[in-house]
Short mmCIF file of C-alpha atoms in Angstrom, two decimals:
data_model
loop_
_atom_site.label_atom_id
_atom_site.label_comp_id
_atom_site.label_asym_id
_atom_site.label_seq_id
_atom_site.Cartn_x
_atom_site.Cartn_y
_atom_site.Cartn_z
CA UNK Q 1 12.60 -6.48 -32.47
CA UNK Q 2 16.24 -7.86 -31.78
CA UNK Q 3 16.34 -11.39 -31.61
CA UNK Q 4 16.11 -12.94 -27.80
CA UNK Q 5 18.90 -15.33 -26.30
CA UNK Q 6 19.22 -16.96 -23.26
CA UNK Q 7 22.23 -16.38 -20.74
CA UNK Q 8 23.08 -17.43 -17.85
CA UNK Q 9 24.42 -14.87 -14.83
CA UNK Q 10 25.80 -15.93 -11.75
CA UNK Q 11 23.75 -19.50 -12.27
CA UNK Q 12 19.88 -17.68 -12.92
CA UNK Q 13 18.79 -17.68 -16.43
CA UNK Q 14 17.78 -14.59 -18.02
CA UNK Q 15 16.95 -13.11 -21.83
CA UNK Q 16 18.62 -10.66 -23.50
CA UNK Q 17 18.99 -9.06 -26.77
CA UNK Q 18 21.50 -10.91 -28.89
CA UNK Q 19 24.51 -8.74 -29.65
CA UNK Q 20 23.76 -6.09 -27.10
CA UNK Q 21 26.09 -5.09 -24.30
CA UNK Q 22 26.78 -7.45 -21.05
CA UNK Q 23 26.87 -4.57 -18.86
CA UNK Q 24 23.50 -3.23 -20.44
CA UNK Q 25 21.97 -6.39 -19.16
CA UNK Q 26 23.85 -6.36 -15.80
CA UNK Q 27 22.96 -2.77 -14.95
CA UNK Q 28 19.14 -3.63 -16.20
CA UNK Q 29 18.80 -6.50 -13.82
CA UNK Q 30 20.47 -4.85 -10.86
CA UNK Q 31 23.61 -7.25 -10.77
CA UNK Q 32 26.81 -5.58 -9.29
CA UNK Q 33 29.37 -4.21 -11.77
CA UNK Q 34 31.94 -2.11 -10.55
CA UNK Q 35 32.71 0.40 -13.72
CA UNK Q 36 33.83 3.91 -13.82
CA UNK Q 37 33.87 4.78 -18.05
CA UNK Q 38 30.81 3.14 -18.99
CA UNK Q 39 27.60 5.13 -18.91
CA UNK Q 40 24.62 3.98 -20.88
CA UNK Q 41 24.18 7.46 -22.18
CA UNK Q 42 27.75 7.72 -23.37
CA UNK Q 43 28.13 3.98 -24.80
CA UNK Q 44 31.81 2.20 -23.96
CA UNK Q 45 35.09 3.13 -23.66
CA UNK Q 46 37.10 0.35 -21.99
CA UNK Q 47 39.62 2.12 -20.29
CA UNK Q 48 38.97 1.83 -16.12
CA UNK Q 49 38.87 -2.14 -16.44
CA UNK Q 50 36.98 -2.33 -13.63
CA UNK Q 51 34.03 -4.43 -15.08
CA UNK Q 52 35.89 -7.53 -15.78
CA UNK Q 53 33.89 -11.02 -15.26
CA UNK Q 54 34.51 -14.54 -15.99
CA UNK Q 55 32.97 -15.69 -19.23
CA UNK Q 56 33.16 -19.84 -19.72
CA UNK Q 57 35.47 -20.62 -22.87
CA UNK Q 58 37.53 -17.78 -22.37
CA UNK Q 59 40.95 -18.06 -21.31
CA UNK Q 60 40.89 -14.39 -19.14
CA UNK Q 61 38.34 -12.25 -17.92
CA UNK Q 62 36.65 -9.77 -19.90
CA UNK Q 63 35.28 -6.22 -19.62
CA UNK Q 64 31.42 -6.64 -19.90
CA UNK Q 65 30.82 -2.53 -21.29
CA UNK Q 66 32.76 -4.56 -24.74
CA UNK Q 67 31.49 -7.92 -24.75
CA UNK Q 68 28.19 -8.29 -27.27
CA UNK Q 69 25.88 -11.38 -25.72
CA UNK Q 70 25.95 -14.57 -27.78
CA UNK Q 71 23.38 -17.36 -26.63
CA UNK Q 72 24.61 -20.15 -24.02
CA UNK Q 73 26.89 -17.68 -22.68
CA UNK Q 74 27.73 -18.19 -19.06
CA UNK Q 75 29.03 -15.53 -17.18
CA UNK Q 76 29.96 -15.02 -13.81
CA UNK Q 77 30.37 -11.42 -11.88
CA UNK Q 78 31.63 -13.10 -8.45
CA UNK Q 79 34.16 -15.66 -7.46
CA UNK Q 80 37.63 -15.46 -5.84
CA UNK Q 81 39.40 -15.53 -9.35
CA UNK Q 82 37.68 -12.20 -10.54
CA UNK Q 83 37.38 -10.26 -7.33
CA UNK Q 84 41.22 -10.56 -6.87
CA UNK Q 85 41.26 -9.23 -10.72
CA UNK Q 86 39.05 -5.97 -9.97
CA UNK Q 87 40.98 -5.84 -6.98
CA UNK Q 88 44.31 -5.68 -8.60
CA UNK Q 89 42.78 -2.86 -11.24
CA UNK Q 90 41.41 -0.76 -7.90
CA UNK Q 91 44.52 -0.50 -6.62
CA UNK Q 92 46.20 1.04 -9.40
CA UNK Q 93 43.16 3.33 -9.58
CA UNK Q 94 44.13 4.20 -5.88
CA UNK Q 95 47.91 4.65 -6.00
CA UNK Q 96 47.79 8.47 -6.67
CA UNK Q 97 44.32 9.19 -5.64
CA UNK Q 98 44.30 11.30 -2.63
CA UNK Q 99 43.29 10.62 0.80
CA UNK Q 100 40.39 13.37 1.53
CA UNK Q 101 37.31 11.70 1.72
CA UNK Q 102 36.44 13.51 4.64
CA UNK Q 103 36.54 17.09 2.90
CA UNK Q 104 35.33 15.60 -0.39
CA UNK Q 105 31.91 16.70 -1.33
CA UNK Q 106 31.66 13.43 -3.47
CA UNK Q 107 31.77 11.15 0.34
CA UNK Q 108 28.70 9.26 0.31
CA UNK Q 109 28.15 8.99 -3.41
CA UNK Q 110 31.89 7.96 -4.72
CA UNK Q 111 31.62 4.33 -6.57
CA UNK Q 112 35.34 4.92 -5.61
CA UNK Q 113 34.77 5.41 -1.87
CA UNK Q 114 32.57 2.22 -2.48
CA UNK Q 115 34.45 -0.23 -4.59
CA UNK Q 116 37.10 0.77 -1.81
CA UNK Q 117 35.11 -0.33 1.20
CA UNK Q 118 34.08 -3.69 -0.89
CA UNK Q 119 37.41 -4.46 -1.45
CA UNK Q 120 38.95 -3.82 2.36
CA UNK Q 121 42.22 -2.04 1.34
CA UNK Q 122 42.49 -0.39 4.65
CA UNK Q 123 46.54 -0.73 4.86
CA UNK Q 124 48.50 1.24 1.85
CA UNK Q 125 51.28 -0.11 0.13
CA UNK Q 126 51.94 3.39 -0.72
CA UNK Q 127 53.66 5.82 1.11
CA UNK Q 128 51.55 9.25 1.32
CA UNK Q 129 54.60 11.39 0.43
CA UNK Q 130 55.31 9.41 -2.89
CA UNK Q 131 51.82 10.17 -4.24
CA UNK Q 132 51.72 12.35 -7.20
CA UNK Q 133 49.92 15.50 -6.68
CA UNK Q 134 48.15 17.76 -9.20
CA UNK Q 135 45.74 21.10 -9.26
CA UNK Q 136 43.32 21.16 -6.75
CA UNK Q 137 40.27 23.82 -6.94
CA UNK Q 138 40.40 24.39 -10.78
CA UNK Q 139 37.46 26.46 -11.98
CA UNK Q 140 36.40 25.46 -15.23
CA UNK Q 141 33.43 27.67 -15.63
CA UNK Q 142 29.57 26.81 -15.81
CA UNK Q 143 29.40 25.75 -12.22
CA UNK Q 144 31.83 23.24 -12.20
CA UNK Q 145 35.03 22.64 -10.15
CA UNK Q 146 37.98 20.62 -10.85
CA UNK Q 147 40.22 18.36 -8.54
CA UNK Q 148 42.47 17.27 -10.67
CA UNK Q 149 44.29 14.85 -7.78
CA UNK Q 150 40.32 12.87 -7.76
CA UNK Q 151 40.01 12.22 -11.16
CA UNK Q 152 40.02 8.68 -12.25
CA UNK Q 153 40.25 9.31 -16.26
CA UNK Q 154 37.34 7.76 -17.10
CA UNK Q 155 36.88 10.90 -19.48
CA UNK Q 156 33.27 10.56 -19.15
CA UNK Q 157 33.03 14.29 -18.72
CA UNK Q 158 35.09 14.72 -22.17
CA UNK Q 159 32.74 12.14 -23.68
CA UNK Q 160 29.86 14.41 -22.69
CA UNK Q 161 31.14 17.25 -24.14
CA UNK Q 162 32.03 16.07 -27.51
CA UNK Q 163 29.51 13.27 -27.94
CA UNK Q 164 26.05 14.84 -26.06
CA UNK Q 165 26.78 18.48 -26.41
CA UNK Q 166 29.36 18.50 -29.11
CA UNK Q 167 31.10 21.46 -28.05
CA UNK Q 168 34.21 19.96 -26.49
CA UNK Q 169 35.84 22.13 -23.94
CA UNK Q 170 36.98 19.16 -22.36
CA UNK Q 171 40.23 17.07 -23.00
CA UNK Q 172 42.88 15.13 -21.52
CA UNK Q 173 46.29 17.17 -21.00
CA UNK Q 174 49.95 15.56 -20.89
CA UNK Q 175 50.77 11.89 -20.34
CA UNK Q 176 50.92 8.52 -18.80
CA UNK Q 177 50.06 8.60 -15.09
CA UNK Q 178 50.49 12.76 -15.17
CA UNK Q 179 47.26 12.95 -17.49
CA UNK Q 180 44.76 14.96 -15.75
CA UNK Q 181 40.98 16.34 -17.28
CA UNK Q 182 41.25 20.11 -17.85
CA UNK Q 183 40.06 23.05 -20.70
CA UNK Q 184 41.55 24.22 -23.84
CA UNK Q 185 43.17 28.00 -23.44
CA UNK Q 186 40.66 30.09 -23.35
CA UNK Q 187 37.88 27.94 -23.73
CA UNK Q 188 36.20 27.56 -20.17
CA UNK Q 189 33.34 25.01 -19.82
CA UNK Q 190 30.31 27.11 -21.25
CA UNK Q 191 27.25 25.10 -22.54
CA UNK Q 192 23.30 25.35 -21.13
CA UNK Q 193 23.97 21.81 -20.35
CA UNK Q 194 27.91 21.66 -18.71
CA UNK Q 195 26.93 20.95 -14.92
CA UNK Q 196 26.01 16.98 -16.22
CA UNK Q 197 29.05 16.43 -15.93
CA UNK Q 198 28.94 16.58 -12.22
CA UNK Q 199 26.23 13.59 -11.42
CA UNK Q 200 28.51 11.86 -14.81
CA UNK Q 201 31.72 12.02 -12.70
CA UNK Q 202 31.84 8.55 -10.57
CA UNK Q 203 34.28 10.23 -8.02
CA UNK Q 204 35.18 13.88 -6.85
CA UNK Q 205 36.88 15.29 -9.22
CA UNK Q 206 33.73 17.40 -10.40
CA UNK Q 207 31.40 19.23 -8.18
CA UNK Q 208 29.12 21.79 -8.12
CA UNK Q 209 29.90 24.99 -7.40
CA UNK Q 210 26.31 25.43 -5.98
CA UNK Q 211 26.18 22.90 -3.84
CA UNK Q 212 30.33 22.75 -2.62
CA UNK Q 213 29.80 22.48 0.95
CA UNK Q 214 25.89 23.29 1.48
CA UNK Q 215 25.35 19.57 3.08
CA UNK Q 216 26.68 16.42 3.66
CA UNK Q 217 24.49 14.01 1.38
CA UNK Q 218 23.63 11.26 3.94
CA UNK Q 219 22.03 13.87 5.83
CA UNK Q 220 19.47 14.83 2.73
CA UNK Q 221 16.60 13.32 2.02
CA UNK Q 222 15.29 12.75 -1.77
CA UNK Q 223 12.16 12.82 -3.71
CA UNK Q 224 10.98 12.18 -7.38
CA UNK Q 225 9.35 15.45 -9.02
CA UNK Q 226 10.17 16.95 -12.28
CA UNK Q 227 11.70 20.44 -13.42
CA UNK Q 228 8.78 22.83 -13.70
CA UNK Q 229 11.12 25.19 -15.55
CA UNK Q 230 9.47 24.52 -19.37
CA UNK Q 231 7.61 21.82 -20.86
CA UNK Q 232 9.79 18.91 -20.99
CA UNK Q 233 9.12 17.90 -17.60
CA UNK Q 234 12.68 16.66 -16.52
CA UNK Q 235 12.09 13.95 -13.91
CA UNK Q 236 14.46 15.04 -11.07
CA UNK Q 237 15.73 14.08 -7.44
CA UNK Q 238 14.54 17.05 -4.81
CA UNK Q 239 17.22 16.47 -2.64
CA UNK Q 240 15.84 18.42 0.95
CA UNK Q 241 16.63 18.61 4.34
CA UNK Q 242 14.83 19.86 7.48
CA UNK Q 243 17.45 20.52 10.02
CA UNK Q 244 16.65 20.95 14.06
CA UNK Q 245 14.86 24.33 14.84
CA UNK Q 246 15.03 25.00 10.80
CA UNK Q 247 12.25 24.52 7.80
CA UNK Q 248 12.44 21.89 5.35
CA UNK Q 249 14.91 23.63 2.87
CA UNK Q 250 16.10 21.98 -0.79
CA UNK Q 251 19.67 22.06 -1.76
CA UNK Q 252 19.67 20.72 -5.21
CA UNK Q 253 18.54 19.41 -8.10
CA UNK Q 254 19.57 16.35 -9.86
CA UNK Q 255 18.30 14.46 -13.01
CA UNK Q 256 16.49 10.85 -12.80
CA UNK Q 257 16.38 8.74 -15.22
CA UNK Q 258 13.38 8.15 -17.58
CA UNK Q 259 14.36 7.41 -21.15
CA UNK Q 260 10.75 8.30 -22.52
CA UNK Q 261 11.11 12.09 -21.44
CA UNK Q 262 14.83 13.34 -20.47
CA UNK Q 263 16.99 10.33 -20.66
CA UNK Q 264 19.92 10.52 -17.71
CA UNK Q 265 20.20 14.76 -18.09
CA UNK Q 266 18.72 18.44 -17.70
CA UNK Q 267 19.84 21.77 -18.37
CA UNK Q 268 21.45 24.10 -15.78
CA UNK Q 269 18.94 26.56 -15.89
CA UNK Q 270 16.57 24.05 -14.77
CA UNK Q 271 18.60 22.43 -12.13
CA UNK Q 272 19.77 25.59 -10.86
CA UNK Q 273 15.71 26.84 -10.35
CA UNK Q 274 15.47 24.83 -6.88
CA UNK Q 275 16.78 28.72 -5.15
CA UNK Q 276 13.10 29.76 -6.65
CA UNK Q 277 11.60 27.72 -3.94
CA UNK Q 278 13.00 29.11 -1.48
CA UNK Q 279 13.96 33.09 -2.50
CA UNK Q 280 11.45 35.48 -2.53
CA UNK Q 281 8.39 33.64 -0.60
CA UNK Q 282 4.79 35.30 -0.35
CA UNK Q 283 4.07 34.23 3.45
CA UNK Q 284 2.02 36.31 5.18
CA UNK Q 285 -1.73 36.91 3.57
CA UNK Q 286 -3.03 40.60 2.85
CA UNK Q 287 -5.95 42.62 2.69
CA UNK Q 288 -5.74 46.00 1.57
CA UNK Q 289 -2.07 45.67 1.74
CA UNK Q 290 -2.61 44.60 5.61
CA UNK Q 291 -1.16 41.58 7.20
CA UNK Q 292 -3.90 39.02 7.79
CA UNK Q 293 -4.44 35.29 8.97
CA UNK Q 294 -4.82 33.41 5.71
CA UNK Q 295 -8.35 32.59 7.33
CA UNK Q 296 -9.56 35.57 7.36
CA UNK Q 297 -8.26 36.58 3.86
CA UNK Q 298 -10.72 33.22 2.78
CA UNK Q 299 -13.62 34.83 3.88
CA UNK Q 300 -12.97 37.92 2.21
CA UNK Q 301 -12.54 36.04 -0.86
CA UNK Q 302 -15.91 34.24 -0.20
CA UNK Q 303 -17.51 37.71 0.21
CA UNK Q 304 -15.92 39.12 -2.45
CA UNK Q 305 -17.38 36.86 -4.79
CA UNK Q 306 -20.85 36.89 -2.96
CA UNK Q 307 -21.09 40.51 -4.20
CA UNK Q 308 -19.90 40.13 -7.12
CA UNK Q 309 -21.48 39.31 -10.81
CA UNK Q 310 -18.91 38.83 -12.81
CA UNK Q 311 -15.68 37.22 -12.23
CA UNK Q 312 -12.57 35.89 -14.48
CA UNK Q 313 -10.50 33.98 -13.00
CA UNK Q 314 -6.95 33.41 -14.67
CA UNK Q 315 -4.85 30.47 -13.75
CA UNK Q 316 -1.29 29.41 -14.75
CA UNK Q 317 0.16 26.78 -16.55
CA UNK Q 318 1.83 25.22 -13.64
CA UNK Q 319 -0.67 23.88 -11.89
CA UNK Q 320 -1.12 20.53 -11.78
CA UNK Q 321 -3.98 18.88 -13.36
CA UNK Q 322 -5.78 18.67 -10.55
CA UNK Q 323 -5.80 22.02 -9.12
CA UNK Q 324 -6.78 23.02 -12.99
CA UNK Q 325 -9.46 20.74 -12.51
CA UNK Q 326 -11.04 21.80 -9.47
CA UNK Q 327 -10.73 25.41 -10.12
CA UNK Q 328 -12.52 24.86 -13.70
CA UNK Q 329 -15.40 22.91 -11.29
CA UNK Q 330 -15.47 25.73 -8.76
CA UNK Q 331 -15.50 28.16 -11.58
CA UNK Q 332 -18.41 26.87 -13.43
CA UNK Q 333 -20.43 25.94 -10.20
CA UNK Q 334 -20.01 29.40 -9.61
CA UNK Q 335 -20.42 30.93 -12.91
CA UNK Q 336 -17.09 32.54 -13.56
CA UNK Q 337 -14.89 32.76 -16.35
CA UNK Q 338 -11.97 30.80 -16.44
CA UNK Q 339 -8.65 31.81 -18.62
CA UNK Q 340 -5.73 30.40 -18.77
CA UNK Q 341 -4.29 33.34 -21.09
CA UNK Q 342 -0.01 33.79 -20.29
CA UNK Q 343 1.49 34.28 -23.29
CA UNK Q 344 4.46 35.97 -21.34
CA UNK Q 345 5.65 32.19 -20.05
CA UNK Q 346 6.86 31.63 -23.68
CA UNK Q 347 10.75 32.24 -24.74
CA UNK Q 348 12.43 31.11 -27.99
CA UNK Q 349 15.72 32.30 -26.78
CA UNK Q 350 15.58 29.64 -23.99
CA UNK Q 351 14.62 26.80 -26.44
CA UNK Q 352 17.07 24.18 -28.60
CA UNK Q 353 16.68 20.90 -30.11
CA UNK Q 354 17.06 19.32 -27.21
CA UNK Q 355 15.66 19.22 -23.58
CA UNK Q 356 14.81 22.92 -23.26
CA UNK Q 357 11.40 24.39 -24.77
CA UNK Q 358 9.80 27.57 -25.72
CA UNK Q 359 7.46 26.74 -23.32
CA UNK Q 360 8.71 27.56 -19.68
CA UNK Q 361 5.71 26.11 -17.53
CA UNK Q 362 5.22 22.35 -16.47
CA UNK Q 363 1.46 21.96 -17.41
CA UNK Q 364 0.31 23.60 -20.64
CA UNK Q 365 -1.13 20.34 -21.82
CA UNK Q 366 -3.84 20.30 -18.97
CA UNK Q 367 -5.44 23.40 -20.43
CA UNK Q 368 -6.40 21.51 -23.69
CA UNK Q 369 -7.15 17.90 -22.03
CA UNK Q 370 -9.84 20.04 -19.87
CA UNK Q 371 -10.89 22.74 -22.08
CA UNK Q 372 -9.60 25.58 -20.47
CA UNK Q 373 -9.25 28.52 -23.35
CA UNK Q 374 -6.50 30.74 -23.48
CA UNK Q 375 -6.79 32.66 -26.41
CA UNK Q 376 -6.46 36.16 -25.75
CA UNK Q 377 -9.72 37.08 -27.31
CA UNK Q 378 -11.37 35.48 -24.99
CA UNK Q 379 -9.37 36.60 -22.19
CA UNK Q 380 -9.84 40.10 -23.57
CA UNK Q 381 -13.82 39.77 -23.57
CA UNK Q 382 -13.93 38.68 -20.31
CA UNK Q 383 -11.28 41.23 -18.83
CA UNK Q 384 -13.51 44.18 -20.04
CA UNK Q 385 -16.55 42.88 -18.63
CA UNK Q 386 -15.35 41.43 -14.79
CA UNK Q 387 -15.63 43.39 -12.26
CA UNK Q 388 -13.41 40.67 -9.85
CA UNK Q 389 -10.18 39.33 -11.23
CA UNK Q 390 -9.11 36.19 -9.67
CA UNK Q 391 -5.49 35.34 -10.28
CA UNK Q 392 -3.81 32.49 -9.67
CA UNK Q 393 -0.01 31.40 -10.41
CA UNK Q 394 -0.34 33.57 -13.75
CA UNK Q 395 2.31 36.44 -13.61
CA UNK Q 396 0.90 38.56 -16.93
CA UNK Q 397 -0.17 41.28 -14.95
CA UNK Q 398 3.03 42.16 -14.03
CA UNK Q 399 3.75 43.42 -16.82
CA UNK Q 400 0.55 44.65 -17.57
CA UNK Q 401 -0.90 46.53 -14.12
CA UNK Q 402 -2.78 49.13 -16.09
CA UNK Q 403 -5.23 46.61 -16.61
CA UNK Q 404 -6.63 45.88 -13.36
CA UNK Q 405 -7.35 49.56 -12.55
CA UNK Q 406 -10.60 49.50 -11.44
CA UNK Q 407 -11.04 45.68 -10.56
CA UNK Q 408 -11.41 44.03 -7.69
CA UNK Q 409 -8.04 41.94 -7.78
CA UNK Q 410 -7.59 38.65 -5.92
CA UNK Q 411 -4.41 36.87 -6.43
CA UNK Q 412 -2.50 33.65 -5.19
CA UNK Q 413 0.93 32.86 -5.60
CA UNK Q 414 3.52 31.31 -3.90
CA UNK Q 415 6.31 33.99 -4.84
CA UNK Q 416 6.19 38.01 -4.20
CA UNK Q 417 5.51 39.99 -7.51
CA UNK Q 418 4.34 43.39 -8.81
CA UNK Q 419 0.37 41.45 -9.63
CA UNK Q 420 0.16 41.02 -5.14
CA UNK Q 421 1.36 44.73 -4.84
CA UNK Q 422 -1.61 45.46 -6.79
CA UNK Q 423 -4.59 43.30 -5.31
CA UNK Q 424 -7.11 43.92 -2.32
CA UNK Q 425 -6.47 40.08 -1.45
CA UNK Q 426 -3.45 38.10 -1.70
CA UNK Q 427 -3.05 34.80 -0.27
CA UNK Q 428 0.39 32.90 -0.23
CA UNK Q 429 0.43 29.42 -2.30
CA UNK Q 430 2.52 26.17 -1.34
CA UNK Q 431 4.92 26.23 -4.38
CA UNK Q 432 5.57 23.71 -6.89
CA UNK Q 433 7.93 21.43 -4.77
CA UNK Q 434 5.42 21.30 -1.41
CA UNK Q 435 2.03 19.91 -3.11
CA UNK Q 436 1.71 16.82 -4.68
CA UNK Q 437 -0.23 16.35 -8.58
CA UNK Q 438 -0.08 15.19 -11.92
CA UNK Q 439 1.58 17.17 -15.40
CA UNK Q 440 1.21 16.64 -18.54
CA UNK Q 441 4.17 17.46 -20.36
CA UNK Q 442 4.60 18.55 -23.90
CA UNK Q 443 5.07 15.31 -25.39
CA UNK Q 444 1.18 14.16 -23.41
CA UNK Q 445 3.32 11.88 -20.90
CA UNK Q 446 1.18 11.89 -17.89
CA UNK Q 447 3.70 12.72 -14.50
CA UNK Q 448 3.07 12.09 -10.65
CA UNK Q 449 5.25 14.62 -8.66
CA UNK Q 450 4.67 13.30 -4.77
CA UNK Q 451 5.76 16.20 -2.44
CA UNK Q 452 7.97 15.00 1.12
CA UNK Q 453 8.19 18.21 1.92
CA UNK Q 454 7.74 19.14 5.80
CA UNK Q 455 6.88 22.48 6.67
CA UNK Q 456 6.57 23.62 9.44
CA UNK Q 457 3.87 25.79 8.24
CA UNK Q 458 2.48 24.18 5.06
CA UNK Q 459 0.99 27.10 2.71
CA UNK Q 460 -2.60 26.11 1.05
CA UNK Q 461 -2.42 24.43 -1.92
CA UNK Q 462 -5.41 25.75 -4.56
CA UNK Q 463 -7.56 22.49 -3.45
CA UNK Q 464 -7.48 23.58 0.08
CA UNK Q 465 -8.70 26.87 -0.84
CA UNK Q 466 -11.02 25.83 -3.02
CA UNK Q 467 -12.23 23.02 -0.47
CA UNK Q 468 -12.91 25.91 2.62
CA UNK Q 469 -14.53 28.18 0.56
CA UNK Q 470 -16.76 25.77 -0.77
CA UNK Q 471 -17.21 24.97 2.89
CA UNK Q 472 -18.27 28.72 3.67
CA UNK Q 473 -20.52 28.19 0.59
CA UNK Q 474 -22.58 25.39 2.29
CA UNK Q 475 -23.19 27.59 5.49
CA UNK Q 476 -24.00 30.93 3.41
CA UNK Q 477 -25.19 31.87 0.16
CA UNK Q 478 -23.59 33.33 -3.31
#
């Protein structure tokens, strides 16, 4: 363990690790920095200037992302001295930046935009017409768009790609104050992981191609959840919005910070999978291929299985723990087989050494931690011998229809598919993003996803179906 000192910060005491990085401990303890290059994934580069603070025994300020912590040092982030220093830096930031907040897709989240309104330079000392200008709308590939006029040069984005991803289509192009980010010829920005350098960029240079002019951010709405889109678990931002005489929709995906599981990014594959939530929706219950009130397909399910001897029911892997836990109850209350066989959710091509995983469901882990088999000699057995399939958010029968001829089929899902096509009941799901649970992901870390989500017509969750027909239950018999 690295050896504790005591500093002192703006006259309060704290400990730290001697040696590490000021700015590590300033960004820990929620102390204002201004800083565009530093990122604590990316390590320093000391080229914006902008975290400069007063350090006693030093004759000038100093950047905190390169000044190790000694003990005794006392160091101060505010005073008229050091303002007027970040100041001065801001405005050369600010000379040839241009002046389109209001069509920037960055407004609301630029530390620009912000260190701007801290600082109160509301009257120019540059005339509009002698600001350089440079490439606006530059597609670099993967998602991404360029504005070469917004970039500060903190080259955070070219850090990225040659430190993180190590596959540097990124680089700085010509000189002095005509340097701007751009590609190498004929290398466009192409790695699983390139849109990171969106939430990396501190201004609006980079955006997203995706989300270029969906919403204005102070209008969205955010909560914590993870990426359901393999085993890793990403924790994520659902940013969502429920606009007047509209549903609750999400417009994006963005990666949260948690060191233990997917440090500060995700892949694009993953971020990109919020459309799933939306595209495609099962919303309207069937029997016998015939719109029905979800109500009324719940009996039918409840007589279904009061008729019938055997039953498997086969769940998926993306449940959270505990829907997987209340269906296993349910199922052995009721005598039924339970399988949570889906071989099909695996893909190797997907997987790297890295955040992505072979593994593309959120929950695999639950089916060990309660016992739920999925070995396909089990779910074989029990296949052959059920005469009532219950299915429910497990998509192998899609490619596999042949084997329900003959069975009564029950399914729940959340999306349309070929298994719903194929059942005498279907009843629509809430998806991943509208219910709330716990998933274990494939390192055992235990995650709460909280859904703020507002529906106008919230679908039933698994518990809610499990909870009414255990309700019929108690006024009947099976």
């Amino acid at each position: 363990m690295s050896e504790q000192v005591s500093i002192t910060i703006n006259g309060i005491q704290f400990q730290a690790a001697k040696g590490s990085l000021l700015i590590d401990k300033l960004i820990d303890e929620n102390i204002h920095i201004p800083h565009f290059c530093y990122h604590q994934a990316l390590g320093k580069d000391g080229n914006c200037r902008m975290c400069m603070v007063d350090i006693d025994g030093q004759k000038r300020p100093q950047i905190a992302c390169d000044t190790p912590i000694k003990d005794g040092m006392i160091v101060r982030t505010k005073g008229e001295k050091i303002e007027k220093v970040r100041r001065d830096i801001l405005e050369l930031e600010l000379i040839h930046h241009p002046i389109d907040c209001p069509t920037c897709d960055q407004a609301g989240e630029c530390k620009l935009q912000d260190y701007y309104m801290e600082s109160g330079f509301y009257t120019s000392r540059v005339n509009v017409e002698d600001k350089l200008t440079a490439r606006k709308r530059v597609d670099l590939g993967s998602n991404v768009m360029l504005d070469q006029e917004r970039c500060v040069l903190c080259l955070r984005c070219v850090r990225f790609c040659k430190d993180i991803t190590k596959t540097g289509e990124l680089g700085v192009i010509d000189r002095t104050d005509h340097s701007v980010i751009g590609t190498f010829p004929g290398r466009p920005l192409d790695n699983p992981y390139a849109m990171n350098v969106v939430d990396l960029c501190p201004v609006g240079a980079l955006t997203s191609k995706d989300f270029r002019f969906k919403q204005r951010v102070w209008f969205l709405e955010s909560f914590e959840a993870i990426c359901n889109g393999c085993s890793k678990g990403c924790n994520i931002n659902v940013d969502h919005r429920k606009e007047k005489y509209k549903d609750d929709i999400i417009y994006r995906f963005r990666p949260r910070i948690n060191k233990a599981v997917n440090g500060w990014f995700m892949c694009d594959e993953g971020r990109l999978s919020y459309h799933n939530n939306e595209e495609n929706r099962f919303e309207k219950a069937l029997l016998n291929s015939n719109e029905v009130d979800s109500s009324e397909a719940i009996i039918n399910i409840f007589k279904e299985l009061n008729s019938s001897n055997n039953s498997l029911v086969l769940v998926g892997a993306n449940l959270s723990f505990e829907e997987l836990s209340n269906v296993k109850a349910f199922a052995q209350k009721l005598n039924l087989k339970l399988s949570g066989y889906s071989p099909n959710t695996y893909d190797e091509n997907f997987a790297d050494d890295w955040l992505k995983k072979s593994d593309r469901t959120a929950n695999r882990a639950s089916f060990k931690e309660l016992g739920i088999d999925e070995s396909k000699e089990f779910f074989e057995a029990s296949l052959n011998e059920a005469k009532t399939v219950i299915i429910i958010d497990n998509n192998y029968f899609d490619e596999n229809l042949k084997l329900l001829e003959n069975k009564n089929v029950i399914s729940m899902f959340a999306n349309h598919n070929l298994t719903i096509g194929s059942s005498n009941i279907a009843l629509p799901l809430a998806s991943f993003y509208e219910k709330s649970g716990t998933y274990i992901n494939c390192d055992g870390i235990r995650q709460k996803l909280v859904s703020k989500m507002n529906k106008d017509n919230p679908a039933h969750t698994v518990t809610s179906v499990i909870e009414e027909i255990q309700s019929l239950i108690k006024k009947g018999t099976i």
